[in-house]
PDB file of C-alpha atoms in Angstrom:
ATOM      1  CA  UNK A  25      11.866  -6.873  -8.610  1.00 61.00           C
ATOM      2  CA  UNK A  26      10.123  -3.829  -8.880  1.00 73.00           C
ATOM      3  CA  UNK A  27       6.720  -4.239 -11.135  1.00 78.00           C
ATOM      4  CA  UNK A  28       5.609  -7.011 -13.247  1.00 81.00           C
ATOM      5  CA  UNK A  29       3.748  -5.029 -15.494  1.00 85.00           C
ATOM      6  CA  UNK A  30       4.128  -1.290 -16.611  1.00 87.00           C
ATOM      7  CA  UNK A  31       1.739   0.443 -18.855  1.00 91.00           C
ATOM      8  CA  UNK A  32       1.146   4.284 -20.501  1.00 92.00           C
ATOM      9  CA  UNK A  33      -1.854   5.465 -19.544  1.00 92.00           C
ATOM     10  CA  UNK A  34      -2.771   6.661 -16.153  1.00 90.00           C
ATOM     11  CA  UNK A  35      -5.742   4.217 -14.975  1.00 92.00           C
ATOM     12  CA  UNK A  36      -6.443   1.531 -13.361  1.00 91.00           C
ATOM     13  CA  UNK A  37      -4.107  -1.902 -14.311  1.00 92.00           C
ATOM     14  CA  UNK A  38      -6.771  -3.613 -15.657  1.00 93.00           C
ATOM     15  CA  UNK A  39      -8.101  -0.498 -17.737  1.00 95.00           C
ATOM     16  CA  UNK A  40      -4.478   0.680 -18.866  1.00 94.00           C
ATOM     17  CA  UNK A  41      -3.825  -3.341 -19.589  1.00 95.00           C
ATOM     18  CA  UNK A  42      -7.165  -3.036 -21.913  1.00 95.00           C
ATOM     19  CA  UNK A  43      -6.026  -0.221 -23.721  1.00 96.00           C
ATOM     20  CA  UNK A  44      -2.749  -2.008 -24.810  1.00 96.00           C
ATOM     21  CA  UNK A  45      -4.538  -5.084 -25.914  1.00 96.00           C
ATOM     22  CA  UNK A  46      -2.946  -6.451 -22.890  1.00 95.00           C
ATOM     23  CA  UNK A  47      -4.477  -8.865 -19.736  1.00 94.00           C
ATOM     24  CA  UNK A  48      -3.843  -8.814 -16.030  1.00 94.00           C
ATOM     25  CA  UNK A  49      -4.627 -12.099 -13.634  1.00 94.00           C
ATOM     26  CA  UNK A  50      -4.485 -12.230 -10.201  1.00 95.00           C
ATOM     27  CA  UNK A  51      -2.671 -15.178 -10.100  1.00 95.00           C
ATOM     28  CA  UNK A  52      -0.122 -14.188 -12.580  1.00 94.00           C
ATOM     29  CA  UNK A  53       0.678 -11.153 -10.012  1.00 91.00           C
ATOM     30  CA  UNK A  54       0.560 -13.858  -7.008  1.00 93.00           C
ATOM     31  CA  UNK A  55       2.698 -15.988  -9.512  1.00 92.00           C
ATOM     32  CA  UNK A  56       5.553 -13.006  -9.640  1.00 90.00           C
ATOM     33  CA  UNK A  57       5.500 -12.441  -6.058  1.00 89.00           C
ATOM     34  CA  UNK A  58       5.738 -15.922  -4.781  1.00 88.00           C
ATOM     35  CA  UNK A  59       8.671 -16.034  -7.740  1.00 88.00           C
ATOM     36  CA  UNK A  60      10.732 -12.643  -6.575  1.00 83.00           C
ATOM     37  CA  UNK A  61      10.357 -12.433  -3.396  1.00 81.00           C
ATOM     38  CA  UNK A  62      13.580 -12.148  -1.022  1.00 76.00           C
ATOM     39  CA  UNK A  63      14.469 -15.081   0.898  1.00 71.00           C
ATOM     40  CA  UNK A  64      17.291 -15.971   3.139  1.00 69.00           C
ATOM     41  CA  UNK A  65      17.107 -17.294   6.399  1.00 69.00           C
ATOM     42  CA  UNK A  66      21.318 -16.797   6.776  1.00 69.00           C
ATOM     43  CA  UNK A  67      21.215 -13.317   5.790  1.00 64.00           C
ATOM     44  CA  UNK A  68      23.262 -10.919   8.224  1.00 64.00           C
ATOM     45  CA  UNK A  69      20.736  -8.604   8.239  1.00 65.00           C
ATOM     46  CA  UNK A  70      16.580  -8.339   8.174  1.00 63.00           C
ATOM     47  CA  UNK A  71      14.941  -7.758   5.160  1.00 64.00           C
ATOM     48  CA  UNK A  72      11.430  -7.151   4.099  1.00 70.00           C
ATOM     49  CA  UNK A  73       9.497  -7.725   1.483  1.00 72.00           C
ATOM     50  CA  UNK A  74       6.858  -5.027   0.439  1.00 77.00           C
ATOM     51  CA  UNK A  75       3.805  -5.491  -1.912  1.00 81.00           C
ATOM     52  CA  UNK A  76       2.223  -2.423  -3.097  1.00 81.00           C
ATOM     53  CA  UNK A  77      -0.911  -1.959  -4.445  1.00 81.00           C
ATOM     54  CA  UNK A  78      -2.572   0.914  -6.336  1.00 79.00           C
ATOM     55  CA  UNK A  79      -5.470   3.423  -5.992  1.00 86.00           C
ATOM     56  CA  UNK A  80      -6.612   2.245  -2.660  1.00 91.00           C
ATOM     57  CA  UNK A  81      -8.057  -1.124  -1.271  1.00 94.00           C
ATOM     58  CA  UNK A  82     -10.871  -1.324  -2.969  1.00 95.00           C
ATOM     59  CA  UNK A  83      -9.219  -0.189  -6.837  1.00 94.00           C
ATOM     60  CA  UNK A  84      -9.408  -2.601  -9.726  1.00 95.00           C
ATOM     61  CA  UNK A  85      -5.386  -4.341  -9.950  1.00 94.00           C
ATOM     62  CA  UNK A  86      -6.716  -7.334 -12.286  1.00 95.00           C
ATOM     63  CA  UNK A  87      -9.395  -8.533 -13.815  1.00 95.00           C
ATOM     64  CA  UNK A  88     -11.914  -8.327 -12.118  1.00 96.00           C
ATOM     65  CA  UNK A  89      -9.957  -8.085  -9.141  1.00 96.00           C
ATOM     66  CA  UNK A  90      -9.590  -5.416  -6.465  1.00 95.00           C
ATOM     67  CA  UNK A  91      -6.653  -5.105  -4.212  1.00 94.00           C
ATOM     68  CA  UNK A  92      -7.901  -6.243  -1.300  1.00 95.00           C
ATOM     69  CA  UNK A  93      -8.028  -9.786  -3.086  1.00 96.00           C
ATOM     70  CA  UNK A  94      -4.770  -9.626  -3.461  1.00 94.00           C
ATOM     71  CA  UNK A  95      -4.174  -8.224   0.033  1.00 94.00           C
ATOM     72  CA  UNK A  96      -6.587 -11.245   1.292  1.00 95.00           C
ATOM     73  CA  UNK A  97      -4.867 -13.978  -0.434  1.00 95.00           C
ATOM     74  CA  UNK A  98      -1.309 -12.750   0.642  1.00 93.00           C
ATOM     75  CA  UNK A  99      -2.607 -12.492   3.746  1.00 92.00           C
ATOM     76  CA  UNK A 100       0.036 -10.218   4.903  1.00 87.00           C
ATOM     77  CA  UNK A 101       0.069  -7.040   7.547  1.00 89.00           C
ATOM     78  CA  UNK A 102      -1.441  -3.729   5.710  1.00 93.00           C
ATOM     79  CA  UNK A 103       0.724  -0.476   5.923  1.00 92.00           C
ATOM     80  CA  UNK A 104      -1.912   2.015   4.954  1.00 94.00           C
ATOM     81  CA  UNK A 105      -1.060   4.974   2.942  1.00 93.00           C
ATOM     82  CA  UNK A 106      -3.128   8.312   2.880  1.00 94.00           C
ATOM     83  CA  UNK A 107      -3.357  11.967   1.251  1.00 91.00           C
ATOM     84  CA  UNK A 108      -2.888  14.280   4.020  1.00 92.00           C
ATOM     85  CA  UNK A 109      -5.578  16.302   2.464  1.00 92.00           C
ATOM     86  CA  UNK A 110      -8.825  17.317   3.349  1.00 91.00           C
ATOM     87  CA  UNK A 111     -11.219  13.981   3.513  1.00 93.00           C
ATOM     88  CA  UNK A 112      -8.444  11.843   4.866  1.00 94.00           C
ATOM     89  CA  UNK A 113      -9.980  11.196   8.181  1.00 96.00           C
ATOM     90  CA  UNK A 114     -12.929   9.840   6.188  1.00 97.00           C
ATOM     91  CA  UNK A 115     -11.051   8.057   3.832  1.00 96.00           C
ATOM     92  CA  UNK A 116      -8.397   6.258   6.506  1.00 96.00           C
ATOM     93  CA  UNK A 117     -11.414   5.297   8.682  1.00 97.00           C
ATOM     94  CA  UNK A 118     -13.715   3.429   5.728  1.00 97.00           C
ATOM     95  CA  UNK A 119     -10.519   1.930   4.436  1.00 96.00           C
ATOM     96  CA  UNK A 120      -9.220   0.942   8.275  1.00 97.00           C
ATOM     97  CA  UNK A 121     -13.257  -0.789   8.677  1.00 98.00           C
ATOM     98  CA  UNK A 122     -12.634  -2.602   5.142  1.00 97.00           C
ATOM     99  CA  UNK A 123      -9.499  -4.144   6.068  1.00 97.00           C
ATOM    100  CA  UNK A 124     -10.351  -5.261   9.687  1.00 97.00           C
ATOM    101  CA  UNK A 125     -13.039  -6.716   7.792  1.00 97.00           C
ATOM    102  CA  UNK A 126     -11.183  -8.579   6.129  1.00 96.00           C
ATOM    103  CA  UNK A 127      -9.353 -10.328   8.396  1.00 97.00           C
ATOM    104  CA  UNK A 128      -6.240  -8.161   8.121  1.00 96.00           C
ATOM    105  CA  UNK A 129      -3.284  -6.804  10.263  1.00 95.00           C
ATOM    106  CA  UNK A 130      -2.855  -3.278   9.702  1.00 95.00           C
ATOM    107  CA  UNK A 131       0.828  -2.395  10.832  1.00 92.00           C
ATOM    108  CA  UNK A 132       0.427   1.275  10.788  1.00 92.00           C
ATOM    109  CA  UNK A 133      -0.566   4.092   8.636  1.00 94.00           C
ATOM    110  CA  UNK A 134       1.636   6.483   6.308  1.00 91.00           C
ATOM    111  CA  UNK A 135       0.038  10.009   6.236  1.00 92.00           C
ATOM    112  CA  UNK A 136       1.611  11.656   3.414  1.00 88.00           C
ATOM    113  CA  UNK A 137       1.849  14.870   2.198  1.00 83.00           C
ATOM    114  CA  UNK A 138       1.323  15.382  -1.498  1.00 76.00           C
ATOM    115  CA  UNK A 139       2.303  18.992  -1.558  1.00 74.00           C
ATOM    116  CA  UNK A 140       5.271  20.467  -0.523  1.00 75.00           C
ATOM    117  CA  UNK A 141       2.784  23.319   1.448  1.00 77.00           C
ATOM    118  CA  UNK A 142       0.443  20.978   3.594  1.00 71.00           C
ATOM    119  CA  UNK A 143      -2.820  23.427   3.970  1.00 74.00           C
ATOM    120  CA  UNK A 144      -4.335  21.207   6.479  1.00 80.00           C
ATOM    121  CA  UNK A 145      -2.235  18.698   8.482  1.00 86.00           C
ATOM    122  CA  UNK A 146      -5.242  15.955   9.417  1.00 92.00           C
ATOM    123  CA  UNK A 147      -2.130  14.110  12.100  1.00 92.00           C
ATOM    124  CA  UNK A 148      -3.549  15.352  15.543  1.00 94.00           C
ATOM    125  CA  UNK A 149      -7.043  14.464  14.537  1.00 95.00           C
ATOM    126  CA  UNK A 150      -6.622  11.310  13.324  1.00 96.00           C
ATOM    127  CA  UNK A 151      -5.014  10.070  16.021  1.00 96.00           C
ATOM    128  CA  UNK A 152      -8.461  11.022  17.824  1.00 97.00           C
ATOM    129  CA  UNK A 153     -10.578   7.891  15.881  1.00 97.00           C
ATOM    130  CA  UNK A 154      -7.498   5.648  15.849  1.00 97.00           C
ATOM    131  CA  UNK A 155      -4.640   3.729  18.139  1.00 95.00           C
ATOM    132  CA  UNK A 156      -3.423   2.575  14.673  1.00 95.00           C
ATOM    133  CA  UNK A 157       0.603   4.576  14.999  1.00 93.00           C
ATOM    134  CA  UNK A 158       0.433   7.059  12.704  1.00 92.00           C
ATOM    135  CA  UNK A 159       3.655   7.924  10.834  1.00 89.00           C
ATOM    136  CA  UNK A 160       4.064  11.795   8.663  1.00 85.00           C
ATOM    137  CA  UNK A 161       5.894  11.387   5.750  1.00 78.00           C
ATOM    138  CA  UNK A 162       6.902  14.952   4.293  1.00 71.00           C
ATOM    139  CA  UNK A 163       6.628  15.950   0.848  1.00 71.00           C
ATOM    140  CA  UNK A 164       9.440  14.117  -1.006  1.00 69.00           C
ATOM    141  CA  UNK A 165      10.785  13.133   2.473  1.00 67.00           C
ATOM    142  CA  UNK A 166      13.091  10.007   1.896  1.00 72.00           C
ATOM    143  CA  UNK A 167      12.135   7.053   3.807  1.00 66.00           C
ATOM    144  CA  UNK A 168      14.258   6.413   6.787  1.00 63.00           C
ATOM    145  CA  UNK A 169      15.165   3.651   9.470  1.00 64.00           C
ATOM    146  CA  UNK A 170      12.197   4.816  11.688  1.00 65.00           C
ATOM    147  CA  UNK A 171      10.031   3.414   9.945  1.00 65.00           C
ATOM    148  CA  UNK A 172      11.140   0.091  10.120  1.00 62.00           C
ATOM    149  CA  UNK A 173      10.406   0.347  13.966  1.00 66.00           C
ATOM    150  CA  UNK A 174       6.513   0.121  12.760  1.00 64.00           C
ATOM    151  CA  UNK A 175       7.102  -3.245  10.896  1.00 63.00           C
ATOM    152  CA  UNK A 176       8.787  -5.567  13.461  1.00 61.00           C
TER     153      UNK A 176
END
């Protein structure tokens, strides 16, 4: 299962829920996780299940609800996604502070390039203010078995 809940506008859940007359709990989106996620200890194979939230850890995903409540109550390990743009170092370390203070695991961190030119690659020195890995995901790159090394 992909997404519980998909809206027009380009805003936060909550505010593009509010402009279609339309309501977003946390615990209905706790609800449809518990529900779909993947389970089966016989399986061949590993498997993972991924939770994604929007905007950053600190964005409205319900009412009045950010994503780090969600993050919190799932209590799972954070993969960390950033703009390799200018302002990511700033951005990755705030957001790296918020989690830990949190209580959370965070697994690794997903610098991605938005553009398919990256003007300034921010890789080298962000691995100065962090021993979090680092992993560069090119523009439109496909996601590939490497990555999975991270997880386990």
């Amino acid at each position: 299962k992909i997404c519980k809940y998909m809206f027009k506008a380009y805003a936060s859940p909550p505010r593009a829920a509010q402009m279609e007359n339309k309501n977003i709990e946390l615990e209905e989106i706790l609800d449809f996780i518990e529900t779909n996620k993947y389970q089966d200890e016989n399986a061949d194979e590993d498997y993972y299940n991924l939770v994604e939230g929007c905007g950053g850890f600190y964005s409205p995903i319900a009412n009045n609800k950010l994503t780090s409540d969600l993050a919190i109550e799932l209590n799972l390990p954070v993969i960390l996604v950033v703009k390799n743009v200018l302002g990511c170092i700033n951005h990755t370390l705030l957001s790296i502070q918020a989690i830990k203070t949190s209580g959370l695991n965070i697994k690794f961190i997903i610098l991605n390039n938005i553009n398919e030119e990256t003007v300034l690659d921010n890789y080298n020195e962000l691995c100065q203010f962090t021993n979090i890995p680092i992993v560069r995901l090119g523009f439109n790159q496909e996601l590939d078995s490497t990555l999975l090394n991270h997880i386990n």
